[in-house]
PDB file of C-alpha atoms in Angstrom:
ATOM      1  CA  UNK D1384     123.692  91.906  74.622  1.00 41.00           C
ATOM      2  CA  UNK D1385     120.628  89.900  73.630  1.00 43.00           C
ATOM      3  CA  UNK D1386     120.125  88.656  77.218  1.00 44.00           C
ATOM      4  CA  UNK D1387     120.416  92.206  78.588  1.00 42.00           C
ATOM      5  CA  UNK D1388     117.981  93.545  76.016  1.00 41.00           C
ATOM      6  CA  UNK D1389     115.492  90.765  76.876  1.00 37.00           C
ATOM      7  CA  UNK D1390     115.841  91.481  80.592  1.00 40.00           C
ATOM      8  CA  UNK D1391     115.284  95.191  79.979  1.00 43.00           C
ATOM      9  CA  UNK D1392     112.212  94.548  77.832  1.00 41.00           C
ATOM     10  CA  UNK D1393     110.878  92.076  80.412  1.00 41.00           C
ATOM     11  CA  UNK D1394     111.421  94.577  83.208  1.00 46.00           C
ATOM     12  CA  UNK D1395     109.712  97.305  81.209  1.00 45.00           C
ATOM     13  CA  UNK D1396     106.727  95.001  80.655  1.00 43.00           C
ATOM     14  CA  UNK D1397     106.687  94.125  84.352  1.00 46.00           C
ATOM     15  CA  UNK D1398     106.779  97.769  85.395  1.00 50.00           C
ATOM     16  CA  UNK D1399     104.068  98.661  82.886  1.00 42.00           C
ATOM     17  CA  UNK D1400     101.786  95.938  84.226  1.00 44.00           C
ATOM     18  CA  UNK D1401     102.577  96.824  87.815  1.00 44.00           C
ATOM     19  CA  UNK D1402     101.930 100.534  87.367  1.00 39.00           C
ATOM     20  CA  UNK D1403      98.596 100.043  85.653  1.00 36.00           C
ATOM     21  CA  UNK D1404      97.489  97.769  88.481  1.00 38.00           C
ATOM     22  CA  UNK D1405      98.796  99.866  91.361  1.00 38.00           C
ATOM     23  CA  UNK D1406      98.679 103.404  89.968  1.00 37.00           C
ATOM     24  CA  UNK D1407      95.940 104.326  92.418  1.00 37.00           C
ATOM     25  CA  UNK D1408      97.398 102.257  95.261  1.00 40.00           C
ATOM     26  CA  UNK D1409      98.859 103.401  98.586  1.00 46.00           C
ATOM     27  CA  UNK D1410     100.115 106.910  97.956  1.00 45.00           C
ATOM     28  CA  UNK D1411     100.863 109.800 100.262  1.00 50.00           C
ATOM     29  CA  UNK D1412      99.218 112.365  98.003  1.00 52.00           C
ATOM     30  CA  UNK D1413      97.566 112.887  94.661  1.00 57.00           C
ATOM     31  CA  UNK D1414     100.846 114.384  93.402  1.00 61.00           C
ATOM     32  CA  UNK D1415     102.166 110.811  93.075  1.00 73.00           C
ATOM     33  CA  UNK D1416      99.011 109.464  91.500  1.00 83.00           C
ATOM     34  CA  UNK D1417     100.645 108.951  88.091  1.00 91.00           C
ATOM     35  CA  UNK D1418     104.142 108.184  89.352  1.00 95.00           C
ATOM     36  CA  UNK D1419     105.721 104.820  90.025  1.00 95.00           C
ATOM     37  CA  UNK D1420     108.518 105.085  92.609  1.00 96.00           C
ATOM     38  CA  UNK D1421     111.225 102.418  92.449  1.00 95.00           C
ATOM     39  CA  UNK D1422     113.892 101.970  95.122  1.00 95.00           C
ATOM     40  CA  UNK D1423     116.873 100.437  93.402  1.00 93.00           C
ATOM     41  CA  UNK D1424     120.629  99.978  93.436  1.00 91.00           C
ATOM     42  CA  UNK D1425     123.188 102.391  92.034  1.00 90.00           C
ATOM     43  CA  UNK D1426     124.398 100.379  89.047  1.00 89.00           C
ATOM     44  CA  UNK D1427     120.796 100.077  87.835  1.00 92.00           C
ATOM     45  CA  UNK D1428     119.828 103.725  88.321  1.00 93.00           C
ATOM     46  CA  UNK D1429     123.120 105.329  87.272  1.00 91.00           C
ATOM     47  CA  UNK D1430     123.510 107.076  83.931  1.00 92.00           C
ATOM     48  CA  UNK D1431     125.534 104.109  82.612  1.00 92.00           C
ATOM     49  CA  UNK D1432     123.057 101.505  83.889  1.00 91.00           C
ATOM     50  CA  UNK D1433     119.836 100.329  82.239  1.00 93.00           C
ATOM     51  CA  UNK D1434     117.615 102.595  84.374  1.00 94.00           C
ATOM     52  CA  UNK D1435     117.593 105.795  82.294  1.00 95.00           C
ATOM     53  CA  UNK D1436     116.682 103.958  79.081  1.00 96.00           C
ATOM     54  CA  UNK D1437     113.971 101.964  80.882  1.00 94.00           C
ATOM     55  CA  UNK D1438     112.553 105.161  82.396  1.00 96.00           C
ATOM     56  CA  UNK D1439     112.292 106.657  78.916  1.00 96.00           C
ATOM     57  CA  UNK D1440     110.648 103.549  77.427  1.00 96.00           C
ATOM     58  CA  UNK D1441     108.322 103.080  80.389  1.00 95.00           C
ATOM     59  CA  UNK D1442     107.115 106.676  80.352  1.00 96.00           C
ATOM     60  CA  UNK D1443     106.564 106.583  76.574  1.00 96.00           C
ATOM     61  CA  UNK D1444     104.675 103.273  76.771  1.00 95.00           C
ATOM     62  CA  UNK D1445     102.474 104.041  79.775  1.00 94.00           C
ATOM     63  CA  UNK D1446     102.153 107.792  80.249  1.00 94.00           C
ATOM     64  CA  UNK D1447     103.203 107.321  83.880  1.00 95.00           C
ATOM     65  CA  UNK D1448     106.250 108.965  85.399  1.00 96.00           C
ATOM     66  CA  UNK D1449     108.897 106.516  86.637  1.00 96.00           C
ATOM     67  CA  UNK D1450     111.015 107.760  89.520  1.00 96.00           C
ATOM     68  CA  UNK D1451     114.127 105.654  90.184  1.00 95.00           C
ATOM     69  CA  UNK D1452     115.472 106.318  93.678  1.00 95.00           C
ATOM     70  CA  UNK D1453     119.135 105.341  93.890  1.00 94.00           C
ATOM     71  CA  UNK D1454     119.526 103.888  97.382  1.00 93.00           C
ATOM     72  CA  UNK D1455     123.140 102.693  97.059  1.00 89.00           C
ATOM     73  CA  UNK D1456     122.897  98.928  96.799  1.00 85.00           C
ATOM     74  CA  UNK D1457     120.030  96.473  97.083  1.00 85.00           C
ATOM     75  CA  UNK D1458     120.457  96.010 100.843  1.00 86.00           C
ATOM     76  CA  UNK D1459     120.264  99.772 101.322  1.00 89.00           C
ATOM     77  CA  UNK D1460     117.129  99.885  99.151  1.00 91.00           C
ATOM     78  CA  UNK D1461     115.638  97.082 101.222  1.00 91.00           C
ATOM     79  CA  UNK D1462     116.582  98.809 104.489  1.00 91.00           C
ATOM     80  CA  UNK D1463     115.003 102.070 103.290  1.00 94.00           C
ATOM     81  CA  UNK D1464     111.765 100.217 102.518  1.00 93.00           C
ATOM     82  CA  UNK D1465     111.836  98.506 105.935  1.00 94.00           C
ATOM     83  CA  UNK D1466     112.345 101.839 107.700  1.00 94.00           C
ATOM     84  CA  UNK D1467     109.344 103.243 105.827  1.00 94.00           C
ATOM     85  CA  UNK D1468     107.203 100.170 106.399  1.00 90.00           C
ATOM     86  CA  UNK D1469     104.419 102.125 108.120  1.00 90.00           C
ATOM     87  CA  UNK D1470     104.538 105.031 105.638  1.00 90.00           C
ATOM     88  CA  UNK D1471     105.410 103.439 102.314  1.00 82.00           C
ATOM     89  CA  UNK D1472     107.124 105.717  99.785  1.00 91.00           C
ATOM     90  CA  UNK D1473     108.068 103.175  97.084  1.00 92.00           C
ATOM     91  CA  UNK D1474     105.910 101.078  94.805  1.00 92.00           C
ATOM     92  CA  UNK D1475     108.737  98.688  93.892  1.00 91.00           C
ATOM     93  CA  UNK D1476     112.001  97.625  95.512  1.00 92.00           C
ATOM     94  CA  UNK D1477     114.220  96.480  92.660  1.00 91.00           C
ATOM     95  CA  UNK D1478     117.301  94.377  93.337  1.00 87.00           C
ATOM     96  CA  UNK D1479     116.206  92.076  96.128  1.00 84.00           C
ATOM     97  CA  UNK D1480     118.096  88.908  95.311  1.00 81.00           C
ATOM     98  CA  UNK D1481     118.152  85.353  96.593  1.00 78.00           C
ATOM     99  CA  UNK D1482     120.592  86.263  99.366  1.00 80.00           C
ATOM    100  CA  UNK D1483     118.384  88.986 100.880  1.00 82.00           C
ATOM    101  CA  UNK D1484     114.854  87.942  99.895  1.00 82.00           C
ATOM    102  CA  UNK D1485     114.316  86.320 103.309  1.00 84.00           C
ATOM    103  CA  UNK D1486     115.024  89.678 104.983  1.00 87.00           C
ATOM    104  CA  UNK D1487     112.312  91.297 102.858  1.00 88.00           C
ATOM    105  CA  UNK D1488     109.849  88.492 103.561  1.00 88.00           C
ATOM    106  CA  UNK D1489     110.569  88.576 107.312  1.00 91.00           C
ATOM    107  CA  UNK D1490     110.130  92.362 107.365  1.00 92.00           C
ATOM    108  CA  UNK D1491     106.645  92.009 105.868  1.00 90.00           C
ATOM    109  CA  UNK D1492     107.122  94.879 103.423  1.00 89.00           C
ATOM    110  CA  UNK D1493     105.995  93.098 100.262  1.00 86.00           C
ATOM    111  CA  UNK D1494     102.515  92.774  98.749  1.00 85.00           C
ATOM    112  CA  UNK D1495     101.359  89.934  96.525  1.00 82.00           C
ATOM    113  CA  UNK D1496     101.669  90.643  92.839  1.00 80.00           C
ATOM    114  CA  UNK D1497     102.024  88.358  89.856  1.00 77.00           C
ATOM    115  CA  UNK D1498     103.498  90.019  86.794  1.00 77.00           C
ATOM    116  CA  UNK D1499     101.777  89.141  83.543  1.00 79.00           C
ATOM    117  CA  UNK D1500     103.770  86.400  81.796  1.00 78.00           C
ATOM    118  CA  UNK D1501     106.258  86.300  84.684  1.00 72.00           C
ATOM    119  CA  UNK D1502     106.761  82.600  83.974  1.00 71.00           C
ATOM    120  CA  UNK D1503     108.180  83.616  80.586  1.00 74.00           C
ATOM    121  CA  UNK D1504     110.578  86.193  82.008  1.00 69.00           C
ATOM    122  CA  UNK D1505     112.987  83.839  83.724  1.00 64.00           C
ATOM    123  CA  UNK D1506     113.406  80.140  84.462  1.00 64.00           C
ATOM    124  CA  UNK D1507     111.086  78.871  87.212  1.00 62.00           C
ATOM    125  CA  UNK D1508     114.012  77.382  89.155  1.00 61.00           C
ATOM    126  CA  UNK D1509     115.342  80.924  89.658  1.00 61.00           C
ATOM    127  CA  UNK D1510     111.919  82.094  90.857  1.00 57.00           C
ATOM    128  CA  UNK D1511     111.775  79.110  93.212  1.00 59.00           C
ATOM    129  CA  UNK D1512     115.112  80.157  94.728  1.00 57.00           C
ATOM    130  CA  UNK D1513     113.468  83.497  95.545  1.00 57.00           C
ATOM    131  CA  UNK D1514     110.757  81.854  97.584  1.00 57.00           C
ATOM    132  CA  UNK D1515     108.424  80.671  94.820  1.00 58.00           C
ATOM    133  CA  UNK D1516     105.694  83.095  95.831  1.00 64.00           C
ATOM    134  CA  UNK D1517     103.949  86.152  94.421  1.00 73.00           C
ATOM    135  CA  UNK D1518     105.893  88.562  96.612  1.00 78.00           C
ATOM    136  CA  UNK D1519     109.009  88.776  94.429  1.00 78.00           C
ATOM    137  CA  UNK D1520     109.406  88.570  90.673  1.00 78.00           C
ATOM    138  CA  UNK D1521     112.683  87.386  89.194  1.00 74.00           C
ATOM    139  CA  UNK D1522     113.689  89.319  86.086  1.00 72.00           C
ATOM    140  CA  UNK D1523     117.415  88.702  85.796  1.00 72.00           C
ATOM    141  CA  UNK D1524     120.232  86.551  87.084  1.00 71.00           C
ATOM    142  CA  UNK D1525     123.975  86.467  86.792  1.00 74.00           C
ATOM    143  CA  UNK D1526     127.177  85.057  88.155  1.00 77.00           C
ATOM    144  CA  UNK D1527     129.847  86.603  90.350  1.00 77.00           C
ATOM    145  CA  UNK D1528     133.336  87.063  89.010  1.00 80.00           C
ATOM    146  CA  UNK D1529     136.813  87.788  90.301  1.00 81.00           C
ATOM    147  CA  UNK D1530     138.472  90.465  88.204  1.00 84.00           C
ATOM    148  CA  UNK D1531     142.181  89.850  87.827  1.00 85.00           C
ATOM    149  CA  UNK D1532     144.563  92.704  87.033  1.00 89.00           C
ATOM    150  CA  UNK D1533     146.604  91.472  84.097  1.00 90.00           C
ATOM    151  CA  UNK D1534     149.181  94.216  84.726  1.00 92.00           C
ATOM    152  CA  UNK D1535     149.907  92.915  88.246  1.00 89.00           C
ATOM    153  CA  UNK D1536     152.762  90.603  89.122  1.00 89.00           C
ATOM    154  CA  UNK D1537     150.340  87.960  90.433  1.00 90.00           C
ATOM    155  CA  UNK D1538     149.558  84.933  88.283  1.00 91.00           C
ATOM    156  CA  UNK D1539     145.989  84.573  87.074  1.00 91.00           C
ATOM    157  CA  UNK D1540     144.011  82.237  89.348  1.00 89.00           C
ATOM    158  CA  UNK D1541     142.737  79.130  87.592  1.00 90.00           C
ATOM    159  CA  UNK D1542     140.250  77.995  90.259  1.00 89.00           C
ATOM    160  CA  UNK D1543     138.536  79.028  93.478  1.00 85.00           C
ATOM    161  CA  UNK D1544     141.037  76.861  95.318  1.00 90.00           C
ATOM    162  CA  UNK D1545     143.876  78.955  93.837  1.00 90.00           C
ATOM    163  CA  UNK D1546     142.381  82.004  95.543  1.00 87.00           C
ATOM    164  CA  UNK D1547     142.920  80.362  98.949  1.00 89.00           C
ATOM    165  CA  UNK D1548     146.679  80.037  98.398  1.00 92.00           C
ATOM    166  CA  UNK D1549     149.232  82.264 100.138  1.00 93.00           C
ATOM    167  CA  UNK D1550     149.881  83.992  96.793  1.00 91.00           C
ATOM    168  CA  UNK D1551     146.570  85.830  97.062  1.00 89.00           C
ATOM    169  CA  UNK D1552     146.565  86.461 100.828  1.00 88.00           C
ATOM    170  CA  UNK D1553     145.555  90.102 101.445  1.00 87.00           C
ATOM    171  CA  UNK D1554     145.387  90.677  97.687  1.00 86.00           C
ATOM    172  CA  UNK D1555     141.653  90.216  97.145  1.00 84.00           C
ATOM    173  CA  UNK D1556     139.203  93.008  97.827  1.00 84.00           C
ATOM    174  CA  UNK D1557     135.720  91.835  98.770  1.00 83.00           C
ATOM    175  CA  UNK D1558     132.717  93.876  99.809  1.00 83.00           C
ATOM    176  CA  UNK D1559     131.338  93.589 103.326  1.00 85.00           C
ATOM    177  CA  UNK D1560     128.480  91.033 103.239  1.00 84.00           C
ATOM    178  CA  UNK D1561     126.615  92.957 105.958  1.00 80.00           C
ATOM    179  CA  UNK D1562     126.194  95.971 103.711  1.00 76.00           C
ATOM    180  CA  UNK D1563     126.603  94.702 100.144  1.00 78.00           C
ATOM    181  CA  UNK D1564     124.588  92.234  98.104  1.00 78.00           C
ATOM    182  CA  UNK D1565     127.634  91.247  95.997  1.00 79.00           C
ATOM    183  CA  UNK D1566     129.542  90.757  99.266  1.00 82.00           C
ATOM    184  CA  UNK D1567     126.696  88.640 100.635  1.00 81.00           C
ATOM    185  CA  UNK D1568     126.629  86.614  97.418  1.00 81.00           C
ATOM    186  CA  UNK D1569     130.348  85.912  97.642  1.00 81.00           C
ATOM    187  CA  UNK D1570     129.953  84.884 101.262  1.00 82.00           C
ATOM    188  CA  UNK D1571     127.155  82.481 100.311  1.00 79.00           C
TER     189      UNK D1571
END
């Protein structure tokens, strides 16, 4: 819980710094002048994710409105930003990870930005894995997991090698790596 709370506080600080710097940036109209639009993934923006609490804290701390746009997953958020490249609608794309950061860099949709105290948010080796530049800011990291159904008749796997045995053939559900960042992470 402590790690999650720290990540949430760090993200809130990042968003606060970002919005004060870019509040008057590229906008379609004055109606968005005091709004920060964030394209993000569903588990972040959903009512059970950290998004709603961060929106509340951000708006209280800054006076800006924070609009989280649930794009599905991080690849969908990235694709939406790429499609809008010439008429930008978002200020932040949240959820670009090490497996899809190259797509964002190649698409040329990111602007340089260094979050205040970003070196204190997360280990520099994680930031280096994301390209080590000022185009992306790492704020969190985690590991993938296989969830085993303890009520099933299958034995619990003890290793990755176990998962390649005939016992688990056609028993594991994985997300498509072409459309899912967790799927892409598992593929990697």
